[in-house]
């Protein structure tokens, strides 16, 4: 068992203060194993989540609950050449990755 | 980092928000929590080179007008281990990744503290996380 990050969910409370997330198109950069991705999806966001580490992206895909599968897409990519068109997202989140 | 922010701006809609979530440049504090007791065991010795570089990149894109600042806040973030082996794996990996000086002293201190308690205990690493919110500049 690894360490648990933010079991108190302070992160979710802080992100909710930014605004509503339901239906918001989000690009998450540096998703890692998808910890924050799932929190964004549970708040209703539609998330494209990228990370340059293919093994982490595989782990994130394996851990994606079925009920969020239509709102989350994981891709292997880095921040310096994003695989998305201009103006595609309402929000971009650097997830401990800038 | 400025290039990454510029690329992020490209894929954002004109008034979209960029959120930069990352650990603040504050030394992590390691506690042992046992029952109702919380004991500080040590304060880590990070260098914060990446954090400061990120702060400079954010400042640069604000100066250039690519983004406007909406807010900057911080929230507490704990990382919790219920087993020493998990804490050790995290600390050794983190220290290697960040090229930190040895934290063997902290491992010894945590191990000794765990030996001195009976029943379940938690090792808690605490540090604030910074949350920058920037708006895509309209020009």
PDB file of C-alpha atoms in Angstrom:
ATOM      1  CA  UNK A   1       0.000   0.000   0.000  1.00  0.00           C
ATOM      2  CA  UNK A   2       1.457   3.367  -0.998  1.00  0.00           C
ATOM      3  CA  UNK A   3       0.988   6.670   0.754  1.00  0.00           C
ATOM      4  CA  UNK A   4      -2.425   8.290   0.549  1.00  0.00           C
ATOM      5  CA  UNK A   5      -2.441  11.854  -0.741  1.00  0.00           C
ATOM      6  CA  UNK A   6      -4.865  14.381   0.709  1.00  0.00           C
ATOM      7  CA  UNK A   7      -7.298  12.030   2.459  1.00  0.00           C
ATOM      8  CA  UNK A   8      -9.002  15.133   3.889  1.00  0.00           C
ATOM      9  CA  UNK A   9      -9.928  16.227   0.331  1.00  0.00           C
ATOM     10  CA  UNK A  10      -8.707  19.801   0.875  1.00  0.00           C
ATOM     11  CA  UNK A  11      -7.853  19.852  -2.815  1.00  0.00           C
ATOM     12  CA  UNK A  12     -11.466  19.332  -3.862  1.00  0.00           C
ATOM     13  CA  UNK A  13     -12.643  22.148  -1.610  1.00  0.00           C
ATOM     14  CA  UNK A  14     -10.002  24.481  -3.070  1.00  0.00           C
ATOM     15  CA  UNK A  15     -10.909  23.561  -6.660  1.00  0.00           C
ATOM     16  CA  UNK A  16     -14.626  24.096  -5.998  1.00  0.00           C
ATOM     17  CA  UNK A  17     -13.859  27.657  -4.928  1.00  0.00           C
ATOM     18  CA  UNK A  18     -12.577  28.331  -8.451  1.00  0.00           C
ATOM     19  CA  UNK A  19     -16.039  27.692  -9.884  1.00  0.00           C
ATOM     20  CA  UNK A  20     -18.374  24.938 -11.043  1.00  0.00           C
ATOM     21  CA  UNK A  21     -16.896  21.969 -12.872  1.00  0.00           C
ATOM     22  CA  UNK A  22     -19.978  20.240 -14.300  1.00  0.00           C
ATOM     23  CA  UNK A  23     -19.589  19.898 -18.050  1.00  0.00           C
ATOM     24  CA  UNK A  24     -16.385  21.936 -18.089  1.00  0.00           C
ATOM     25  CA  UNK A  25     -13.820  20.815 -20.679  1.00  0.00           C
ATOM     26  CA  UNK A  26     -10.532  20.330 -18.818  1.00  0.00           C
ATOM     27  CA  UNK A  27      -7.057  19.491 -19.983  1.00  0.00           C
ATOM     28  CA  UNK A  28      -5.036  18.102 -17.102  1.00  0.00           C
ATOM     29  CA  UNK A  29      -1.290  18.251 -17.690  1.00  0.00           C
ATOM     30  CA  UNK A  30       0.808  15.790 -15.694  1.00  0.00           C
ATOM     31  CA  UNK A  31      -2.002  13.503 -14.592  1.00  0.00           C
ATOM     32  CA  UNK A  32       0.332  10.795 -13.279  1.00  0.00           C
ATOM     33  CA  UNK A  33      -1.721   7.894 -11.995  1.00  0.00           C
ATOM     34  CA  UNK A  34      -4.963   9.853 -12.357  1.00  0.00           C
ATOM     35  CA  UNK A  35      -5.514  10.805  -8.722  1.00  0.00           C
ATOM     36  CA  UNK A  36      -6.615  14.378  -9.463  1.00  0.00           C
ATOM     37  CA  UNK A  37      -8.222  13.340 -12.758  1.00  0.00           C
ATOM     38  CA  UNK A  38     -10.787  11.253 -10.937  1.00  0.00           C
ATOM     39  CA  UNK A  39     -11.536  14.046  -8.517  1.00  0.00           C
ATOM     40  CA  UNK A  40     -12.191  16.404 -11.433  1.00  0.00           C
ATOM     41  CA  UNK A  41     -14.396  13.803 -13.136  1.00  0.00           C
ATOM     42  CA  UNK A  42     -16.373  13.242  -9.943  1.00  0.00           C
ATOM     43  CA  UNK A  43     -17.072  16.984  -9.877  1.00  0.00           C
ATOM     44  CA  UNK A  44     -18.572  16.607 -13.350  1.00  0.00           C
ATOM     45  CA  UNK A  45     -15.719  17.812 -15.559  1.00  0.00           C
ATOM     46  CA  UNK A  46     -14.906  16.232 -18.905  1.00  0.00           C
ATOM     47  CA  UNK A  47     -11.198  15.613 -18.634  1.00  0.00           C
ATOM     48  CA  UNK A  48      -8.499  14.962 -21.147  1.00  0.00           C
ATOM     49  CA  UNK A  49      -5.542  13.951 -19.006  1.00  0.00           C
ATOM     50  CA  UNK A  50      -2.003  13.698 -20.305  1.00  0.00           C
ATOM     51  CA  UNK A  51       1.309  12.569 -18.930  1.00  0.00           C
ATOM     52  CA  UNK A  52       4.589  11.815 -20.693  1.00  0.00           C
ATOM     53  CA  UNK A  53       5.096   8.633 -18.623  1.00  0.00           C
ATOM     54  CA  UNK A  54       3.381   5.795 -20.503  1.00  0.00           C
ATOM     55  CA  UNK A  55       3.503   3.441 -17.513  1.00  0.00           C
ATOM     56  CA  UNK A  56       1.625   5.946 -15.346  1.00  0.00           C
ATOM     57  CA  UNK A  57      -0.961   6.490 -18.067  1.00  0.00           C
ATOM     58  CA  UNK A  58      -1.474   2.714 -18.331  1.00  0.00           C
ATOM     59  CA  UNK A  59      -1.990   2.532 -14.571  1.00  0.00           C
ATOM     60  CA  UNK A  60      -4.443   5.438 -14.714  1.00  0.00           C
ATOM     61  CA  UNK A  61      -6.425   3.749 -17.484  1.00  0.00           C
ATOM     62  CA  UNK A  62      -6.607   0.523 -15.504  1.00  0.00           C
ATOM     63  CA  UNK A  63      -7.863   2.391 -12.437  1.00  0.00           C
ATOM     64  CA  UNK A  64     -10.528   4.379 -14.286  1.00  0.00           C
ATOM     65  CA  UNK A  65     -13.943   3.443 -12.895  1.00  0.00           C
ATOM     66  CA  UNK A  66     -16.508   2.538 -15.512  1.00  0.00           C
ATOM     67  CA  UNK A  67     -18.869   5.298 -14.420  1.00  0.00           C
ATOM     68  CA  UNK A  68     -16.292   7.938 -15.405  1.00  0.00           C
ATOM     69  CA  UNK A  69     -15.149   6.293 -18.631  1.00  0.00           C
ATOM     70  CA  UNK A  70     -17.247   8.620 -20.797  1.00  0.00           C
ATOM     71  CA  UNK A  71     -15.810  11.729 -19.137  1.00  0.00           C
ATOM     72  CA  UNK A  72     -12.103  10.891 -18.974  1.00  0.00           C
ATOM     73  CA  UNK A  73      -9.577  10.263 -21.701  1.00  0.00           C
ATOM     74  CA  UNK A  74      -5.945   9.513 -20.888  1.00  0.00           C
ATOM     75  CA  UNK A  75      -3.170  10.134 -23.403  1.00  0.00           C
ATOM     76  CA  UNK A  76       0.593   9.893 -23.379  1.00  0.00           C
ATOM     77  CA  UNK A  77       1.853  13.400 -24.153  1.00  0.00           C
ATOM     78  CA  UNK A  78       3.992  16.166 -22.736  1.00  0.00           C
ATOM     79  CA  UNK A  79       3.241  19.801 -22.028  1.00  0.00           C
ATOM     80  CA  UNK A  80       5.514  21.203 -24.694  1.00  0.00           C
ATOM     81  CA  UNK A  81       3.458  19.964 -27.641  1.00  0.00           C
ATOM     82  CA  UNK A  82      -0.143  19.478 -26.659  1.00  0.00           C
ATOM     83  CA  UNK A  83      -2.164  17.113 -28.841  1.00  0.00           C
ATOM     84  CA  UNK A  84      -5.189  19.412 -28.992  1.00  0.00           C
ATOM     85  CA  UNK A  85      -6.554  22.158 -31.197  1.00  0.00           C
ATOM     86  CA  UNK A  86      -6.610  25.875 -30.426  1.00  0.00           C
ATOM     87  CA  UNK A  87      -9.227  26.925 -27.879  1.00  0.00           C
ATOM     88  CA  UNK A  88     -10.329  23.349 -27.160  1.00  0.00           C
ATOM     89  CA  UNK A  89     -10.616  23.657 -23.395  1.00  0.00           C
ATOM     90  CA  UNK A  90     -12.385  25.782 -20.806  1.00  0.00           C
ATOM     91  CA  UNK A  91      -9.695  25.096 -18.220  1.00  0.00           C
ATOM     92  CA  UNK A  92      -6.167  23.762 -18.173  1.00  0.00           C
ATOM     93  CA  UNK A  93      -4.839  22.290 -14.939  1.00  0.00           C
ATOM     94  CA  UNK A  94      -1.151  21.808 -14.321  1.00  0.00           C
ATOM     95  CA  UNK A  95      -1.276  18.969 -11.853  1.00  0.00           C
ATOM     96  CA  UNK A  96       1.886  19.325  -9.767  1.00  0.00           C
ATOM     97  CA  UNK A  97       3.682  19.473 -13.095  1.00  0.00           C
ATOM     98  CA  UNK A  98       4.711  23.018 -14.024  1.00  0.00           C
TER      99      UNK A  98
ATOM    100  CA  UNK B   1       8.120  26.249 -18.347  1.00  0.00           C
ATOM    101  CA  UNK B   2       7.143  29.475 -20.089  1.00  0.00           C
ATOM    102  CA  UNK B   3       6.796  27.450 -23.285  1.00  0.00           C
ATOM    103  CA  UNK B   4       4.485  24.988 -21.513  1.00  0.00           C
ATOM    104  CA  UNK B   5       2.344  27.877 -20.260  1.00  0.00           C
ATOM    105  CA  UNK B   6       2.253  29.407 -23.738  1.00  0.00           C
ATOM    106  CA  UNK B   7       1.212  26.080 -25.231  1.00  0.00           C
ATOM    107  CA  UNK B   8      -1.476  25.728 -22.560  1.00  0.00           C
ATOM    108  CA  UNK B   9      -2.775  29.161 -23.548  1.00  0.00           C
ATOM    109  CA  UNK B  10      -3.063  28.017 -27.159  1.00  0.00           C
ATOM    110  CA  UNK B  11      -5.493  25.215 -26.259  1.00  0.00           C
ATOM    111  CA  UNK B  12      -7.504  27.384 -23.851  1.00  0.00           C
ATOM    112  CA  UNK B  13     -10.562  29.271 -25.028  1.00  0.00           C
ATOM    113  CA  UNK B  14      -9.980  33.059 -24.959  1.00  0.00           C
ATOM    114  CA  UNK B  15     -11.323  33.682 -21.444  1.00  0.00           C
ATOM    115  CA  UNK B  16     -10.484  30.222 -20.108  1.00  0.00           C
ATOM    116  CA  UNK B  17      -8.755  29.547 -16.817  1.00  0.00           C
ATOM    117  CA  UNK B  18      -5.369  28.041 -16.181  1.00  0.00           C
ATOM    118  CA  UNK B  19      -4.864  26.411 -12.795  1.00  0.00           C
ATOM    119  CA  UNK B  20      -1.375  25.739 -11.571  1.00  0.00           C
ATOM    120  CA  UNK B  21      -1.509  23.317  -8.646  1.00  0.00           C
ATOM    121  CA  UNK B  22       1.782  22.430  -6.993  1.00  0.00           C
ATOM    122  CA  UNK B  23       3.429  22.085  -3.597  1.00  0.00           C
ATOM    123  CA  UNK B  24       4.423  25.408  -2.093  1.00  0.00           C
ATOM    124  CA  UNK B  25       8.054  26.180  -1.368  1.00  0.00           C
ATOM    125  CA  UNK B  26       7.603  25.273   2.280  1.00  0.00           C
ATOM    126  CA  UNK B  27       9.562  22.542   4.032  1.00  0.00           C
ATOM    127  CA  UNK B  28       7.494  19.431   4.605  1.00  0.00           C
ATOM    128  CA  UNK B  29       6.828  18.516   8.220  1.00  0.00           C
ATOM    129  CA  UNK B  30       6.701  14.888   9.238  1.00  0.00           C
ATOM    130  CA  UNK B  31       4.468  13.874  12.127  1.00  0.00           C
ATOM    131  CA  UNK B  32       3.574  10.684  13.879  1.00  0.00           C
ATOM    132  CA  UNK B  33      -0.115  10.426  14.720  1.00  0.00           C
ATOM    133  CA  UNK B  34      -1.008   7.844  17.328  1.00  0.00           C
ATOM    134  CA  UNK B  35      -4.465   7.935  18.832  1.00  0.00           C
ATOM    135  CA  UNK B  36      -5.162  11.522  19.808  1.00  0.00           C
ATOM    136  CA  UNK B  37      -1.460  12.403  19.935  1.00  0.00           C
ATOM    137  CA  UNK B  38       0.393  14.160  17.104  1.00  0.00           C
ATOM    138  CA  UNK B  39       4.150  14.463  17.422  1.00  0.00           C
ATOM    139  CA  UNK B  40       6.460  16.404  15.095  1.00  0.00           C
ATOM    140  CA  UNK B  41       9.367  14.169  14.126  1.00  0.00           C
ATOM    141  CA  UNK B  42      11.238  16.356  11.694  1.00  0.00           C
ATOM    142  CA  UNK B  43      11.260  18.983   8.986  1.00  0.00           C
ATOM    143  CA  UNK B  44      12.547  18.036   5.560  1.00  0.00           C
ATOM    144  CA  UNK B  45      15.371  19.850   3.762  1.00  0.00           C
ATOM    145  CA  UNK B  46      14.149  20.519   0.241  1.00  0.00           C
ATOM    146  CA  UNK B  47      15.901  22.898  -2.143  1.00  0.00           C
ATOM    147  CA  UNK B  48      12.815  24.292  -3.965  1.00  0.00           C
ATOM    148  CA  UNK B  49      14.677  24.845  -7.233  1.00  0.00           C
ATOM    149  CA  UNK B  50      11.736  23.642  -9.346  1.00  0.00           C
ATOM    150  CA  UNK B  51       9.190  25.576  -7.301  1.00  0.00           C
ATOM    151  CA  UNK B  52      11.094  28.823  -7.724  1.00  0.00           C
ATOM    152  CA  UNK B  53      11.562  28.242 -11.438  1.00  0.00           C
ATOM    153  CA  UNK B  54       7.815  27.662 -11.777  1.00  0.00           C
ATOM    154  CA  UNK B  55       7.090  30.863  -9.864  1.00  0.00           C
ATOM    155  CA  UNK B  56       9.378  32.756 -12.239  1.00  0.00           C
ATOM    156  CA  UNK B  57       7.607  31.258 -15.264  1.00  0.00           C
ATOM    157  CA  UNK B  58       4.202  32.292 -13.929  1.00  0.00           C
ATOM    158  CA  UNK B  59       5.515  35.786 -13.219  1.00  0.00           C
ATOM    159  CA  UNK B  60       6.892  35.989 -16.768  1.00  0.00           C
ATOM    160  CA  UNK B  61       3.589  35.124 -18.470  1.00  0.00           C
ATOM    161  CA  UNK B  62       1.744  37.578 -16.226  1.00  0.00           C
ATOM    162  CA  UNK B  63       4.222  40.332 -17.101  1.00  0.00           C
ATOM    163  CA  UNK B  64       3.899  39.571 -20.792  1.00  0.00           C
ATOM    164  CA  UNK B  65       0.102  39.824 -20.662  1.00  0.00           C
ATOM    165  CA  UNK B  66      -0.495  36.270 -21.889  1.00  0.00           C
ATOM    166  CA  UNK B  67      -2.500  35.692 -18.735  1.00  0.00           C
ATOM    167  CA  UNK B  68      -4.056  37.842 -16.049  1.00  0.00           C
ATOM    168  CA  UNK B  69      -4.002  36.834 -12.414  1.00  0.00           C
ATOM    169  CA  UNK B  70      -7.324  35.780 -10.917  1.00  0.00           C
ATOM    170  CA  UNK B  71      -6.163  34.472  -7.541  1.00  0.00           C
ATOM    171  CA  UNK B  72      -3.449  32.739  -5.631  1.00  0.00           C
ATOM    172  CA  UNK B  73      -4.301  30.646  -2.604  1.00  0.00           C
ATOM    173  CA  UNK B  74      -2.962  27.695  -0.674  1.00  0.00           C
ATOM    174  CA  UNK B  75      -4.519  24.693   0.955  1.00  0.00           C
ATOM    175  CA  UNK B  76      -3.116  22.085   3.343  1.00  0.00           C
ATOM    176  CA  UNK B  77      -2.124  18.747   1.887  1.00  0.00           C
ATOM    177  CA  UNK B  78      -1.226  15.654   3.867  1.00  0.00           C
ATOM    178  CA  UNK B  79       0.420  12.515   2.593  1.00  0.00           C
ATOM    179  CA  UNK B  80      -0.286   9.618   4.917  1.00  0.00           C
ATOM    180  CA  UNK B  81       1.481   6.286   5.378  1.00  0.00           C
ATOM    181  CA  UNK B  82       0.280   3.531   7.667  1.00  0.00           C
ATOM    182  CA  UNK B  83       3.458   1.499   7.260  1.00  0.00           C
ATOM    183  CA  UNK B  84       7.078   2.521   7.654  1.00  0.00           C
ATOM    184  CA  UNK B  85       8.007   0.746   4.419  1.00  0.00           C
ATOM    185  CA  UNK B  86       5.630   3.000   2.453  1.00  0.00           C
ATOM    186  CA  UNK B  87       7.043   6.146   4.006  1.00  0.00           C
ATOM    187  CA  UNK B  88      10.590   5.005   3.348  1.00  0.00           C
ATOM    188  CA  UNK B  89       9.825   4.198  -0.299  1.00  0.00           C
ATOM    189  CA  UNK B  90       8.228   7.590  -0.818  1.00  0.00           C
ATOM    190  CA  UNK B  91      11.008   9.526   0.945  1.00  0.00           C
ATOM    191  CA  UNK B  92      13.820   7.721  -0.843  1.00  0.00           C
ATOM    192  CA  UNK B  93      12.145   8.198  -4.222  1.00  0.00           C
ATOM    193  CA  UNK B  94      11.386  11.836  -3.544  1.00  0.00           C
ATOM    194  CA  UNK B  95      14.906  12.585  -2.306  1.00  0.00           C
ATOM    195  CA  UNK B  96      16.415  10.944  -5.386  1.00  0.00           C
ATOM    196  CA  UNK B  97      14.094  12.776  -7.752  1.00  0.00           C
ATOM    197  CA  UNK B  98      14.803  16.134  -6.127  1.00  0.00           C
ATOM    198  CA  UNK B  99      18.501  15.449  -5.585  1.00  0.00           C
ATOM    199  CA  UNK B 100      18.124  16.180  -1.890  1.00  0.00           C
ATOM    200  CA  UNK B 101      20.728  15.587   0.795  1.00  0.00           C
ATOM    201  CA  UNK B 102      20.318  12.317   2.656  1.00  0.00           C
ATOM    202  CA  UNK B 103      17.250  12.075   4.840  1.00  0.00           C
ATOM    203  CA  UNK B 104      18.451   8.901   6.579  1.00  0.00           C
ATOM    204  CA  UNK B 105      18.274  10.832   9.848  1.00  0.00           C
ATOM    205  CA  UNK B 106      14.535  11.270   9.327  1.00  0.00           C
ATOM    206  CA  UNK B 107      14.008   7.608   8.501  1.00  0.00           C
ATOM    207  CA  UNK B 108      15.826   6.624  11.699  1.00  0.00           C
ATOM    208  CA  UNK B 109      13.776   9.081  13.709  1.00  0.00           C
ATOM    209  CA  UNK B 110      10.473   7.799  12.306  1.00  0.00           C
ATOM    210  CA  UNK B 111      11.488   4.184  12.793  1.00  0.00           C
ATOM    211  CA  UNK B 112      12.438   4.828  16.429  1.00  0.00           C
ATOM    212  CA  UNK B 113       9.194   6.687  17.062  1.00  0.00           C
ATOM    213  CA  UNK B 114       7.171   3.805  15.629  1.00  0.00           C
ATOM    214  CA  UNK B 115       9.021   1.345  17.849  1.00  0.00           C
ATOM    215  CA  UNK B 116       7.925   3.391  20.842  1.00  0.00           C
ATOM    216  CA  UNK B 117       4.192   3.169  20.216  1.00  0.00           C
ATOM    217  CA  UNK B 118       1.796   0.258  20.410  1.00  0.00           C
ATOM    218  CA  UNK B 119      -1.109  -0.140  18.058  1.00  0.00           C
ATOM    219  CA  UNK B 120      -1.710   1.519  14.714  1.00  0.00           C
ATOM    220  CA  UNK B 121      -0.016   4.820  13.944  1.00  0.00           C
ATOM    221  CA  UNK B 122       0.134   7.053  10.918  1.00  0.00           C
ATOM    222  CA  UNK B 123       3.103   8.889   9.448  1.00  0.00           C
ATOM    223  CA  UNK B 124       1.849  12.183   8.068  1.00  0.00           C
ATOM    224  CA  UNK B 125       3.848  14.443   5.745  1.00  0.00           C
ATOM    225  CA  UNK B 126       2.332  17.923   5.669  1.00  0.00           C
ATOM    226  CA  UNK B 127       2.907  20.870   3.382  1.00  0.00           C
ATOM    227  CA  UNK B 128       0.685  23.466   1.755  1.00  0.00           C
ATOM    228  CA  UNK B 129      -0.135  23.338  -1.927  1.00  0.00           C
ATOM    229  CA  UNK B 130      -0.254  26.534  -3.977  1.00  0.00           C
ATOM    230  CA  UNK B 131      -3.154  27.099  -6.337  1.00  0.00           C
ATOM    231  CA  UNK B 132      -2.649  29.799  -8.927  1.00  0.00           C
ATOM    232  CA  UNK B 133      -5.617  30.730 -11.092  1.00  0.00           C
ATOM    233  CA  UNK B 134      -4.846  32.689 -14.259  1.00  0.00           C
ATOM    234  CA  UNK B 135      -7.160  33.850 -17.014  1.00  0.00           C
ATOM    235  CA  UNK B 136      -6.234  33.602 -20.637  1.00  0.00           C
ATOM    236  CA  UNK B 137      -5.427  37.145 -21.753  1.00  0.00           C
ATOM    237  CA  UNK B 138      -7.793  38.510 -24.366  1.00  0.00           C
ATOM    238  CA  UNK B 139      -5.318  40.286 -26.570  1.00  0.00           C
TER     239      UNK B 139
END
